[in-house]
Coordinates of C-alpha atoms in Angstrom, one line a residue:
Chain A
M162 CA -26.9 -4.3 -19.6
R163 CA -26.0 -5.3 -23.2
K164 CA -23.1 -2.9 -22.9
A165 CA -21.6 -5.1 -20.2
F166 CA -21.0 -8.0 -22.6
R167 CA -18.9 -5.8 -24.9
R168 CA -16.4 -5.1 -22.1
P169 CA -13.8 -7.8 -21.8
V170 CA -12.2 -6.2 -18.8
F171 CA -15.5 -6.1 -16.9
L172 CA -16.3 -9.7 -17.9
I173 CA -12.9 -11.2 -16.9
G174 CA -13.0 -9.2 -13.7
L175 CA -16.5 -10.4 -12.9
F176 CA -15.6 -14.0 -13.7
I177 CA -12.5 -14.1 -11.5
S178 CA -14.3 -12.3 -8.7
L179 CA -17.3 -14.6 -8.8
A180 CA -14.9 -17.6 -8.8
L181 CA -13.1 -16.2 -5.8
F182 CA -16.3 -15.7 -3.9
S183 CA -17.6 -19.1 -4.8
V184 CA -14.4 -20.9 -3.7
A185 CA -14.4 -18.9 -0.4
L186 CA -18.0 -19.8 0.3
L187 CA -17.6 -23.4 -0.8
S188 CA -14.7 -23.8 1.7
L189 CA -17.2 -23.2 4.5
V190 CA -19.1 -26.4 3.6
W191 CA -16.6 -28.5 1.7
T192 CA -12.8 -28.9 1.1
P193 CA -11.1 -31.9 -0.5
F194 CA -9.3 -32.6 2.9
P195 CA -9.7 -31.1 6.3
P196 CA -7.4 -28.1 5.8
T197 CA -5.6 -28.2 9.1
K198 CA -5.3 -32.0 9.5
M199 CA -1.7 -33.0 9.6
N200 CA -0.5 -36.1 7.8
I201 CA 3.3 -36.3 8.3
V202 CA 3.7 -39.4 6.1
Q203 CA 2.5 -37.4 3.1
K204 CA 4.5 -34.2 3.8
L205 CA 5.9 -32.0 1.0
K206 CA 4.3 -34.0 -1.8
A207 CA 4.3 -32.3 -5.2
P208 CA 1.1 -31.3 -6.9
L209 CA -1.0 -34.3 -8.1
E210 CA 1.3 -36.6 -6.1
F211 CA -1.1 -36.1 -3.2
G212 CA -4.2 -34.0 -3.7
L213 CA -4.6 -31.5 -6.4
L214 CA -1.8 -29.1 -5.3
G215 CA 0.4 -31.2 -3.1
T216 CA 1.0 -30.9 0.6
D217 CA 3.0 -28.7 3.0
Q218 CA 5.7 -29.6 5.6
F219 CA 3.0 -31.1 7.9
G220 CA 1.3 -33.0 5.1
R221 CA -1.7 -30.7 5.1
D222 CA -3.5 -30.4 1.7
V223 CA -2.5 -27.2 -0.1
A224 CA -5.6 -26.9 -2.2
S225 CA -7.9 -27.2 0.9
A226 CA -5.8 -24.6 2.8
L227 CA -6.0 -22.2 -0.2
M228 CA -9.7 -22.5 -0.3
V229 CA -10.1 -21.7 3.4
G230 CA -7.4 -19.0 2.9
A231 CA -9.7 -17.4 0.3
W232 CA -12.5 -17.2 2.9
N233 CA -10.2 -15.9 5.6
S234 CA -8.6 -13.3 3.3
L235 CA -11.9 -12.2 1.8
S236 CA -13.8 -11.9 5.0
T237 CA -11.1 -9.9 6.7
S238 CA -10.8 -7.6 3.7
I239 CA -14.5 -7.1 3.3
L240 CA -14.9 -6.2 7.0
A241 CA -12.0 -3.8 6.8
V242 CA -13.2 -2.1 3.6
A243 CA -16.8 -1.9 4.9
L244 CA -15.6 -0.3 8.1
G245 CA -13.2 2.1 6.4
A246 CA -15.6 3.0 3.6
S247 CA -18.5 3.7 5.9
I248 CA -16.5 6.0 8.2
G249 CA -14.7 7.7 5.2
T250 CA -17.9 8.2 3.2
M251 CA -19.7 9.6 6.2
A252 CA -16.8 12.0 6.9
G253 CA -16.7 13.0 3.3
V254 CA -20.4 13.9 2.9
V255 CA -20.5 15.7 6.3
V256 CA -17.5 17.8 5.4
A257 CA -19.0 18.6 2.0
M258 CA -22.1 19.8 3.8
R259 CA -20.4 21.9 6.4
R260 CA -17.1 23.0 4.8
G261 CA -15.1 25.6 6.7
W262 CA -12.7 24.6 9.5
L263 CA -14.1 21.1 9.6
E264 CA -12.8 20.5 6.0
L265 CA -9.4 21.7 7.0
I266 CA -9.1 19.4 10.0
V267 CA -10.5 16.3 8.3
M268 CA -8.4 16.7 5.2
R269 CA -5.2 17.4 7.1
G270 CA -6.1 14.4 9.2
C271 CA -6.4 12.3 6.1
D272 CA -2.9 13.4 5.0
I273 CA -1.6 12.3 8.3
I274 CA -3.3 8.9 8.4
F275 CA -2.2 8.4 4.8
A276 CA 1.4 8.8 5.9
V277 CA 1.4 5.7 8.1
P278 CA 1.4 2.5 6.0
P279 CA -1.1 -0.1 7.3
I280 CA 1.8 -2.6 7.8
L281 CA 3.3 -0.2 10.3
S282 CA 0.1 0.7 12.1
A283 CA -0.7 -3.1 12.3
M284 CA 2.8 -3.5 13.9
M285 CA 2.1 -0.8 16.4
L286 CA -1.4 -2.2 17.2
G287 CA 0.0 -5.7 17.3
A288 CA 2.6 -4.7 19.9
F289 CA -0.1 -3.3 22.2
I290 CA -3.2 -5.3 21.7
G291 CA -1.7 -8.4 20.1
S292 CA -1.9 -9.5 16.5
G293 CA -4.8 -11.3 15.0
R294 CA -7.8 -10.7 12.7
F295 CA -9.0 -7.7 14.7
T296 CA -5.7 -5.9 14.5
A297 CA -5.5 -6.5 10.7
I298 CA -9.0 -5.3 10.1
V299 CA -8.5 -2.1 12.2
A300 CA -5.1 -1.3 10.5
I301 CA -6.5 -1.8 7.0
A302 CA -9.7 0.1 7.8
V303 CA -7.9 3.1 9.3
F304 CA -5.9 3.4 6.0
M305 CA -9.1 3.2 3.9
V306 CA -10.8 6.1 5.7
P307 CA -8.8 8.9 4.0
V308 CA -9.2 7.2 0.6
F309 CA -13.0 7.3 0.9
A310 CA -13.2 10.6 2.7
R311 CA -11.2 12.3 -0.1
L312 CA -13.1 10.6 -2.9
T313 CA -16.5 11.3 -1.3
L314 CA -15.7 14.9 -0.5
S315 CA -14.6 15.8 -4.0
A316 CA -17.5 13.9 -5.6
A317 CA -20.0 15.4 -3.2
L318 CA -18.7 19.0 -3.6
Q319 CA -19.4 18.6 -7.4
I320 CA -23.0 17.6 -6.6
W321 CA -23.5 20.6 -4.3
T322 CA -22.8 22.9 -7.2
R323 CA -25.6 21.5 -9.4
D324 CA -28.8 23.4 -10.2
Y325 CA -31.1 20.7 -8.7
V326 CA -29.3 21.1 -5.4
A327 CA -29.6 24.8 -5.6
A328 CA -33.3 24.3 -6.3
A329 CA -33.6 22.0 -3.3
V330 CA -31.9 24.6 -1.1
G331 CA -34.3 27.2 -2.4
M332 CA -37.2 24.9 -1.5
G333 CA -36.0 25.0 2.1
R334 CA -34.7 21.4 2.3
S335 CA -32.3 20.9 5.1
K336 CA -28.6 20.1 4.3
A337 CA -29.0 16.6 5.8
T338 CA -32.0 15.9 3.6
I339 CA -30.2 17.1 0.5
T340 CA -27.2 14.9 1.3
R341 CA -29.5 11.9 1.7
V342 CA -31.8 12.5 -1.3
H343 CA -29.4 14.1 -3.8
V344 CA -25.8 13.7 -2.9
L345 CA -25.4 10.1 -1.7
P346 CA -27.4 8.5 -4.6
N347 CA -25.4 10.5 -7.1
I348 CA -22.0 9.6 -5.8
S349 CA -22.8 6.0 -5.0
N350 CA -21.5 4.7 -8.3
Q351 CA -18.1 6.2 -7.6
I352 CA -18.1 4.7 -4.1
I353 CA -19.0 1.2 -5.4
V354 CA -16.1 1.3 -7.9
Q355 CA -13.7 2.4 -5.2
V356 CA -14.9 -0.3 -2.8
T357 CA -14.1 -2.9 -5.5
I358 CA -10.7 -1.6 -6.1
Q359 CA -9.9 -1.1 -2.4
L360 CA -11.0 -4.6 -1.7
G361 CA -8.2 -5.8 -3.9
L362 CA -5.8 -3.5 -2.1
A363 CA -7.1 -4.9 1.2
I364 CA -6.4 -8.5 0.1
L365 CA -2.9 -7.5 -0.8
T366 CA -2.4 -5.8 2.6
E367 CA -3.9 -8.6 4.5
A368 CA -1.6 -11.0 2.7
G369 CA 1.4 -8.8 3.7
L370 CA 0.2 -8.7 7.3
S371 CA -0.2 -12.5 7.6
F372 CA 3.1 -12.9 5.9
L373 CA 4.7 -11.0 8.8
G374 CA 2.6 -13.0 11.3
L375 CA 0.3 -10.1 12.0
G376 CA -2.9 -11.7 10.6
M377 CA -5.1 -14.5 11.8
P378 CA -3.1 -16.8 14.1
P379 CA -2.3 -20.4 13.2
P380 CA -3.7 -23.0 12.5
A381 CA -6.2 -20.9 10.5
P382 CA -4.7 -21.0 6.9
T383 CA -4.0 -17.6 5.3
W384 CA -2.4 -17.0 2.0
G385 CA 0.2 -14.8 3.6
R386 CA 1.3 -17.2 6.2
M387 CA 1.4 -20.1 3.7
L388 CA 4.0 -18.0 1.8
A389 CA 5.9 -17.2 4.9
D390 CA 6.0 -20.9 5.8
S391 CA 7.1 -21.8 2.2
Q392 CA 10.3 -19.8 2.6
T393 CA 12.0 -22.6 4.5
F394 CA 11.4 -25.0 1.6
L395 CA 12.1 -22.8 -1.4
G396 CA 14.7 -25.3 -2.8
Q397 CA 12.9 -28.5 -1.8
A398 CA 9.2 -27.6 -2.5
P399 CA 9.1 -24.4 -4.6
W400 CA 5.4 -25.1 -5.5
L401 CA 4.5 -24.2 -1.9
A402 CA 5.6 -20.6 -2.7
L403 CA 3.8 -20.6 -6.1
M404 CA 0.2 -21.3 -5.3
P405 CA -0.7 -18.9 -2.5
G406 CA 1.0 -16.0 -4.4
L407 CA -0.9 -16.9 -7.5
A408 CA -4.1 -16.9 -5.5
I409 CA -3.4 -13.5 -4.1
A410 CA -2.4 -12.1 -7.5
L411 CA -5.5 -13.6 -9.2
A412 CA -7.9 -12.3 -6.6
V413 CA -6.4 -8.7 -6.7
L414 CA -6.3 -8.8 -10.5
G415 CA -10.0 -9.9 -10.7
L416 CA -11.2 -7.2 -8.3
N417 CA -9.2 -4.5 -10.0
M418 CA -10.5 -5.5 -13.4
L419 CA -14.0 -5.6 -12.1
G420 CA -13.6 -2.2 -10.6
D421 CA -12.2 -0.7 -13.8
G422 CA -15.0 -2.4 -15.8
L423 CA -17.6 -1.1 -13.4
R424 CA -16.2 2.4 -13.7
D425 CA -16.5 2.3 -17.5
L426 CA -19.9 0.8 -17.3
L427 CA -21.4 3.2 -14.7
D428 CA -20.0 6.3 -16.3
P429 CA -23.0 8.0 -17.7
R430 CA -21.0 10.3 -20.0
D431 CA -19.7 7.4 -22.0
D432 CA -22.1 5.8 -24.4
S433 CA -19.7 4.4 -27.0
Chain B
M241 CA 9.0 31.8 -5.4
I242 CA 10.6 32.3 -2.0
S243 CA 7.2 33.0 -0.4
I244 CA 5.8 29.7 -1.8
L245 CA 8.8 27.9 -0.5
V246 CA 8.5 29.4 3.0
R247 CA 4.8 28.6 3.1
R248 CA 5.3 25.0 2.0
I249 CA 8.1 24.5 4.6
L250 CA 5.9 26.0 7.4
S251 CA 3.1 23.6 6.4
L252 CA 5.6 20.7 6.4
V253 CA 6.8 21.5 9.9
V254 CA 3.2 21.8 11.2
T255 CA 2.3 18.5 9.6
L256 CA 5.3 16.7 11.0
F257 CA 4.6 18.1 14.4
V258 CA 0.9 17.0 14.3
V259 CA 1.9 13.5 13.1
S260 CA 4.3 13.0 15.9
L261 CA 1.8 14.2 18.4
L262 CA -0.9 12.0 17.0
I263 CA 1.2 8.8 16.9
F264 CA 2.5 9.5 20.4
T265 CA -1.1 10.0 21.7
V266 CA -2.4 6.9 20.1
M267 CA 0.4 4.9 21.5
G268 CA -0.2 6.4 24.9
L269 CA -3.9 5.7 24.8
L270 CA -3.6 2.1 23.6
P271 CA -4.2 -0.4 26.4
G272 CA -1.1 -2.1 27.7
D273 CA 1.9 -0.8 29.5
P274 CA 5.0 -0.7 27.3
A275 CA 7.3 -1.6 30.1
A276 CA 5.2 -4.7 30.9
I277 CA 5.0 -5.6 27.2
M278 CA 8.8 -5.3 26.9
L279 CA 9.6 -7.4 29.9
G280 CA 7.0 -10.1 29.4
T281 CA 5.0 -11.8 32.2
S282 CA 7.9 -13.1 34.3
A283 CA 9.3 -9.7 35.4
S284 CA 9.5 -8.8 39.0
P285 CA 7.6 -5.7 40.1
E286 CA 11.0 -4.0 40.9
T287 CA 12.4 -4.5 37.4
L288 CA 9.1 -3.3 36.0
A289 CA 9.1 -0.1 38.1
A290 CA 12.8 0.5 37.1
L291 CA 12.0 0.2 33.4
Q292 CA 8.9 2.3 33.7
K293 CA 11.1 5.0 35.3
Q294 CA 13.8 4.6 32.7
L295 CA 11.2 5.0 29.9
G296 CA 9.6 7.9 31.7
L297 CA 6.3 6.1 32.0
D298 CA 5.8 7.4 35.5
Q299 CA 5.4 10.9 33.9
P300 CA 2.1 12.1 32.4
L301 CA 1.8 11.8 28.6
P302 CA 2.3 15.5 27.7
V303 CA 5.6 15.6 29.7
R304 CA 6.7 12.4 27.9
Y305 CA 5.9 13.9 24.6
L306 CA 7.8 17.1 25.2
A307 CA 10.8 15.1 26.5
W308 CA 10.7 13.0 23.4
L309 CA 10.4 16.0 21.2
A310 CA 13.3 17.7 22.9
G311 CA 15.3 14.5 22.4
V312 CA 14.5 14.5 18.7
F313 CA 15.9 18.0 18.3
R314 CA 19.1 16.8 20.0
G315 CA 19.2 13.8 17.8
D316 CA 18.4 11.5 20.7
L317 CA 15.6 9.1 20.0
G318 CA 16.1 7.1 23.2
Q319 CA 17.7 3.7 24.0
S320 CA 16.8 0.5 22.3
Y321 CA 15.9 -1.9 25.1
T322 CA 17.0 -5.1 23.3
Y323 CA 20.1 -3.8 21.6
G324 CA 21.2 -1.5 24.4
V325 CA 22.3 1.2 21.9
P326 CA 20.8 4.6 21.0
V327 CA 17.9 4.2 18.5
A328 CA 19.1 7.1 16.4
G329 CA 22.3 5.2 15.6
L330 CA 20.3 2.0 14.9
I331 CA 18.1 3.8 12.4
A332 CA 21.0 5.5 10.7
E333 CA 22.7 2.1 10.3
R334 CA 19.6 0.5 8.8
L335 CA 18.9 3.5 6.5
A336 CA 22.1 2.6 4.6
V337 CA 20.2 -0.4 3.3
T338 CA 16.6 0.9 3.0
I339 CA 17.4 4.1 1.2
P340 CA 19.5 2.6 -1.6
L341 CA 17.0 -0.2 -1.9
A342 CA 14.1 2.3 -2.3
L343 CA 16.1 4.5 -4.7
I344 CA 17.1 1.6 -6.9
A345 CA 13.5 0.4 -7.0
I346 CA 12.2 3.8 -7.9
V347 CA 14.8 4.1 -10.7
I348 CA 14.0 0.7 -12.1
S349 CA 10.3 1.3 -12.0
V350 CA 10.6 4.7 -13.8
L351 CA 13.0 3.3 -16.4
V352 CA 10.6 0.4 -17.1
A353 CA 7.3 2.4 -16.8
V354 CA 8.0 5.5 -18.8
P355 CA 9.1 3.9 -22.1
L356 CA 6.4 1.3 -21.7
G357 CA 3.8 3.9 -21.1
V358 CA 4.9 6.1 -23.9
Q359 CA 5.0 3.3 -26.4
A360 CA 1.6 2.1 -25.2
A361 CA 0.2 5.6 -25.8
R362 CA 1.8 5.7 -29.3
S363 CA 0.2 2.4 -30.2
H364 CA -3.1 3.4 -28.7
N365 CA -5.5 0.4 -28.7
G366 CA -2.9 -1.5 -30.7
A367 CA -1.1 -4.7 -29.8
F368 CA 1.7 -3.1 -27.7
D369 CA -0.9 -1.1 -25.8
F370 CA -2.6 -4.3 -24.9
V371 CA 0.6 -6.0 -23.7
A372 CA 1.5 -2.9 -21.6
G373 CA -1.9 -2.9 -20.2
L374 CA -1.6 -6.5 -19.2
F375 CA 1.8 -5.8 -17.7
S376 CA 0.4 -3.0 -15.5
Y377 CA -2.6 -5.1 -14.4
I378 CA -0.4 -7.9 -13.4
G379 CA 2.2 -5.6 -11.8
I380 CA -0.4 -3.9 -9.6
A381 CA -2.0 -7.2 -8.5
V382 CA 1.2 -9.1 -7.7
P383 CA 2.5 -8.8 -4.1
A384 CA 6.1 -7.5 -4.1
F385 CA 7.1 -10.0 -1.4
W386 CA 5.9 -12.9 -3.5
V387 CA 7.8 -11.6 -6.5
G388 CA 10.8 -11.7 -4.2
L389 CA 10.2 -15.3 -3.4
L390 CA 9.9 -16.2 -7.1
L391 CA 13.1 -14.4 -7.8
I392 CA 14.9 -16.3 -5.1
I393 CA 13.6 -19.6 -6.5
L394 CA 14.6 -18.7 -10.0
F395 CA 17.9 -16.9 -9.6
S396 CA 19.3 -18.5 -6.5
S397 CA 17.9 -21.9 -6.0
M398 CA 17.6 -22.9 -9.6
L399 CA 20.2 -20.9 -11.5
G400 CA 22.5 -20.1 -8.5
W401 CA 23.4 -16.7 -10.0
M402 CA 22.4 -14.5 -7.1
P403 CA 22.5 -14.6 -3.3
A404 CA 19.2 -15.8 -1.8
G405 CA 19.3 -13.0 0.8
G406 CA 21.4 -11.3 3.4
F407 CA 23.5 -8.2 3.1
P408 CA 27.3 -8.2 3.2
G409 CA 27.5 -4.6 4.3
W410 CA 28.9 -1.7 2.2
D411 CA 32.3 -2.5 3.7
A412 CA 32.4 -5.6 1.5
G413 CA 32.5 -3.2 -1.5
L414 CA 30.0 -1.4 -3.7
F415 CA 29.5 -4.3 -6.0
A416 CA 28.8 -6.9 -3.3
G417 CA 26.4 -4.4 -1.7
L418 CA 24.5 -3.6 -4.9
E419 CA 24.4 -7.3 -5.9
A420 CA 22.5 -8.1 -2.7
L421 CA 20.0 -5.3 -3.4
V422 CA 19.3 -6.1 -7.1
L423 CA 16.7 -8.9 -6.6
P424 CA 14.9 -7.1 -3.7
A425 CA 14.8 -3.9 -5.7
V426 CA 13.3 -5.6 -8.8
A427 CA 10.7 -7.2 -6.5
L428 CA 9.9 -3.8 -5.0
A429 CA 9.9 -2.1 -8.4
L430 CA 7.4 -4.3 -10.2
P431 CA 4.2 -3.1 -8.5
Q432 CA 5.4 0.5 -8.8
A433 CA 6.2 0.0 -12.5
G434 CA 2.6 -1.4 -13.0
V435 CA 1.1 1.7 -11.6
L436 CA 3.5 4.1 -13.3
T437 CA 3.0 2.6 -16.7
R438 CA -0.7 3.3 -16.5
V439 CA -0.1 6.9 -15.4
A440 CA 2.6 7.5 -18.1
R441 CA 0.4 6.1 -20.8
A442 CA -2.6 8.2 -19.8
A443 CA -0.5 11.3 -19.5
V444 CA 1.1 10.9 -22.9
L445 CA -2.2 10.2 -24.5
E446 CA -3.6 13.4 -23.1
V447 CA -0.9 15.7 -24.4
M448 CA -0.2 13.7 -27.6
N449 CA -2.8 15.6 -29.6
E450 CA -2.1 19.0 -28.1
D451 CA -1.1 21.8 -30.5
F452 CA 2.5 22.0 -29.4
V453 CA 3.1 18.4 -30.2
R454 CA 1.3 18.8 -33.6
T455 CA 3.5 21.8 -34.2
A456 CA 6.6 19.8 -33.4
R457 CA 5.5 17.2 -36.0
A458 CA 4.6 19.8 -38.5
K459 CA 8.0 21.5 -38.3
G460 CA 9.5 18.2 -39.5
L461 CA 10.4 16.3 -36.3
S462 CA 9.9 12.5 -36.5
D463 CA 7.0 11.1 -34.5
G464 CA 9.3 9.6 -31.9
T465 CA 11.3 12.8 -31.4
A466 CA 8.2 14.9 -31.2
I467 CA 6.8 12.7 -28.5
W468 CA 9.9 12.2 -26.5
R469 CA 11.0 15.8 -26.6
H470 CA 7.7 17.5 -26.3
A471 CA 5.0 15.2 -25.0
V472 CA 6.9 13.2 -22.5
P473 CA 8.3 16.1 -20.4
N474 CA 4.8 17.4 -20.1
A475 CA 3.6 14.0 -19.1
L476 CA 6.1 13.7 -16.3
V477 CA 4.1 15.7 -13.8
P478 CA 1.5 13.0 -13.2
V479 CA 4.3 10.4 -13.1
V480 CA 6.1 12.3 -10.4
T481 CA 2.8 12.9 -8.5
M482 CA 2.1 9.1 -8.6
L483 CA 5.6 8.4 -7.4
G484 CA 4.9 10.6 -4.4
L485 CA 1.5 9.0 -3.8
Q486 CA 2.9 5.5 -4.1
F487 CA 5.7 6.2 -1.6
T488 CA 3.6 4.8 1.3
F489 CA 3.2 1.6 -0.6
L490 CA 6.9 1.5 -1.5
I491 CA 7.7 1.7 2.2
A492 CA 5.1 -1.0 3.0
G493 CA 6.6 -3.1 0.3
A494 CA 10.1 -2.5 1.6
V495 CA 9.2 -3.7 5.0
L496 CA 8.0 -7.0 3.5
V497 CA 10.7 -7.4 0.9
E498 CA 13.5 -6.8 3.5
N499 CA 12.1 -9.6 5.5
V500 CA 12.0 -11.9 2.5
F501 CA 15.6 -11.2 1.6
N502 CA 16.8 -10.9 5.2
L503 CA 18.1 -7.4 4.6
P504 CA 19.1 -5.5 7.7
G505 CA 17.0 -2.4 6.7
L506 CA 14.6 -0.3 8.6
G507 CA 11.6 -2.6 7.8
R508 CA 13.4 -5.6 9.2
L509 CA 14.3 -3.5 12.2
A510 CA 10.6 -2.7 12.7
Y511 CA 9.7 -6.3 12.4
Q512 CA 12.5 -7.4 14.8
A513 CA 11.4 -4.7 17.3
L514 CA 7.9 -6.1 17.1
S515 CA 8.9 -9.6 17.8
Q516 CA 11.3 -8.5 20.6
R517 CA 8.6 -6.1 21.9
D518 CA 11.1 -3.2 21.8
I519 CA 8.4 -0.5 21.9
V520 CA 10.8 2.4 21.9
V521 CA 12.4 1.3 18.6
M522 CA 9.0 0.5 17.1
Q523 CA 7.6 4.0 17.9
D524 CA 10.7 5.7 16.5
V525 CA 10.7 3.7 13.3
V526 CA 7.0 4.3 12.7
L527 CA 7.5 8.0 13.3
F528 CA 10.5 8.0 11.1
F529 CA 8.7 6.2 8.2
S530 CA 5.7 8.5 8.5
G531 CA 8.0 11.6 8.5
L532 CA 9.7 10.2 5.4
V533 CA 6.3 9.8 3.6
I534 CA 5.4 13.4 4.5
L535 CA 8.8 14.7 3.5
M536 CA 8.5 12.8 0.2
N537 CA 5.2 14.5 -0.6
F538 CA 6.8 17.8 0.2
V539 CA 9.7 17.0 -2.2
V540 CA 7.1 16.0 -4.9
D541 CA 5.3 19.4 -4.3
L542 CA 8.6 21.1 -4.9
A543 CA 9.3 18.9 -7.9
Y544 CA 6.1 20.2 -9.5
L545 CA 7.4 23.7 -9.3
A546 CA 10.6 22.7 -10.9
I547 CA 9.0 20.7 -13.7
D548 CA 6.0 22.8 -14.5
P549 CA 6.6 26.6 -14.9
R550 CA 2.9 27.1 -15.2
L551 CA 2.5 26.1 -11.5
R552 CA 5.2 28.6 -10.5
A553 CA 3.2 31.3 -12.2
G554 CA -0.1 30.1 -10.8
A555 CA 1.1 30.0 -7.3
Q556 CA 2.3 33.5 -7.1

C-alpha cells in the first residue's frame, strides 16, 4: 500500500478517475441548472457570463450538461466493458482449458471481430435496430470481446504450465475446478488492469458514436453530441467545442494512467 | 520464402471469405427488412415488393450471399439506392480521399513518434523522457475528431490560414487537394503518434544495451549514430506491428474526422449511407473497411519478413 504513494502516475490517475466518478454520481442528485432546460434569452453565453461554463445555442447550462454527460458516458462505457470483458474472459479461460480446434475457431473469430471497427458495427446495428444506448453498448462490447479473450487466453495458458496446476491435475481435480481455483485468481490482476484501460477506450468510442448521432438520443446530454452541436458555432462560441472535448480527454487520460499505475502496482515481480 | 508467402496468402483469402460470410449473415439475421428500412414507412406494398426483388431479398440468404460474392469477383458491388450508381464506382471515388488521408496521417505519426521515442529512450527517466511520456499520454487520450475541431477553430476561424473543411477534388490541383487534407491528417495522426511514441521508446530501450549497439559504440561511432544506425532499425519491428494493430482505430478515426472536415471520403459515405438508409452501400463499405484492416495486417506480416531476417529464417 505504501508503494502506491510513490507512484505519481497511479495517484494522478486515481485522482482524475475518482473525480470523474464523483461528478457523474453527483449529477444524479444535483446539477447547477436543470441540464435540458432551455433558456433562449441566455443562449450562447460565454463561460462565467452565465453559469460556470456558459450556455449552448438553446441557453442550456454547459456545466450541468457536462456533468450529466459524464454519467451517460460512464454508465454506457461501464456496461459495454462489463459485457465484453465477461464474455471475452469466459471464452479465454474455456479455450485455455480445452485448446484444440476450439482455440483455432475462437482466435480466428477474434481476428475477424477485430477487423470491424466499433464505429462501423454501430452504424450497421443502427441501420437495422435503430441507434441509441443499446446499440452503442453492443457495438463497443463486441469489440471488447477479442481484447479480453486474447489477453485471458495467453495469461491462462501460462498458469496452466505451472507446477501447482500440474499438482492439482495429479490430485485429480477437474479442469473446471482448476480454472476456478487456480487460473482465474491468478490472472485477475491482468484483467483488472485491462478493464481500466478499456474503459478509457470505451469512453472514447462512445464519444465518437454520439458525435455521429449513434449514441443516446437527444435531449440526453452526451459529450459527443455536445461536440457535434458545437460545430455550427465554432466561430461564434468556440468554448462550446472546448469543454466536452476536454472532459473526454481528461476522463480517458485518468483511466489510462490509473490502468498503467495499477499494472505497475500489481506486478509481483517488481519490488523497486 | 515462397512457401511462407503462399501459406500467408491462402490464410488471407480464407479470412476474407469468412469475414464476408459473417457480416453477410449478421446483416441477414438482424431484425428489419432492408427494403422497408430504405423506403421508410410511407412506401406502398408494390414499391416495397419491387425493391425487395431488385435487392434479391425474395431469395434465401445463401443464394443472396453467393450472388453477392459472384458480383464481387466481377467488380460489381450492387447499385446504390440513393445515388442510383454502382457502389463499386462510389467506393473508388471516395477512396481517392480516404487513402491519401490515411497515408499522410501514418507518415506524420511515424515522423513524429520515432524521433520522439528514440530521444525519450536516450534520455531515459530524464526531462525529455518525461515530456515525451506526457505527449503520448495526452495523444492517446484525446479524440481525433476533437483535435480536428480545435484545429479548425485555430487555423481557420481565428487565423484564417486553412480551409475549414470540404475537398476541392484532385482536379483542382495537387496542392489544393493536399491543403484540404493537412488539418484532418494532423488530427488523425495525433492519437497514432501518442501510441507509436510509447512503442518506439520501449523498443529502443530494449535494444539500446544489446551487445551490437555497445560494439558499435566501442568501435568509435558517436552515441547518436550508434543508436540511429543500429538500435533504431531493430526497434522498428514493434513500431510496424503497432501500426498494423492500430489500423482499425485509424479507420474509425478517419470516419469521424472526415465528418468533421466534411471530406467526401469513405467514412463520410458510410455516414451518409446510414442517414439515407442506403443498406447496400453500408454493407459494402463495412465489408470493404474490414477487408482493408485484414489486408493491412497481412501487409504488416510481410513487412516483418522484410525487416527482420531472423523471422525469415525462423519461419522456414
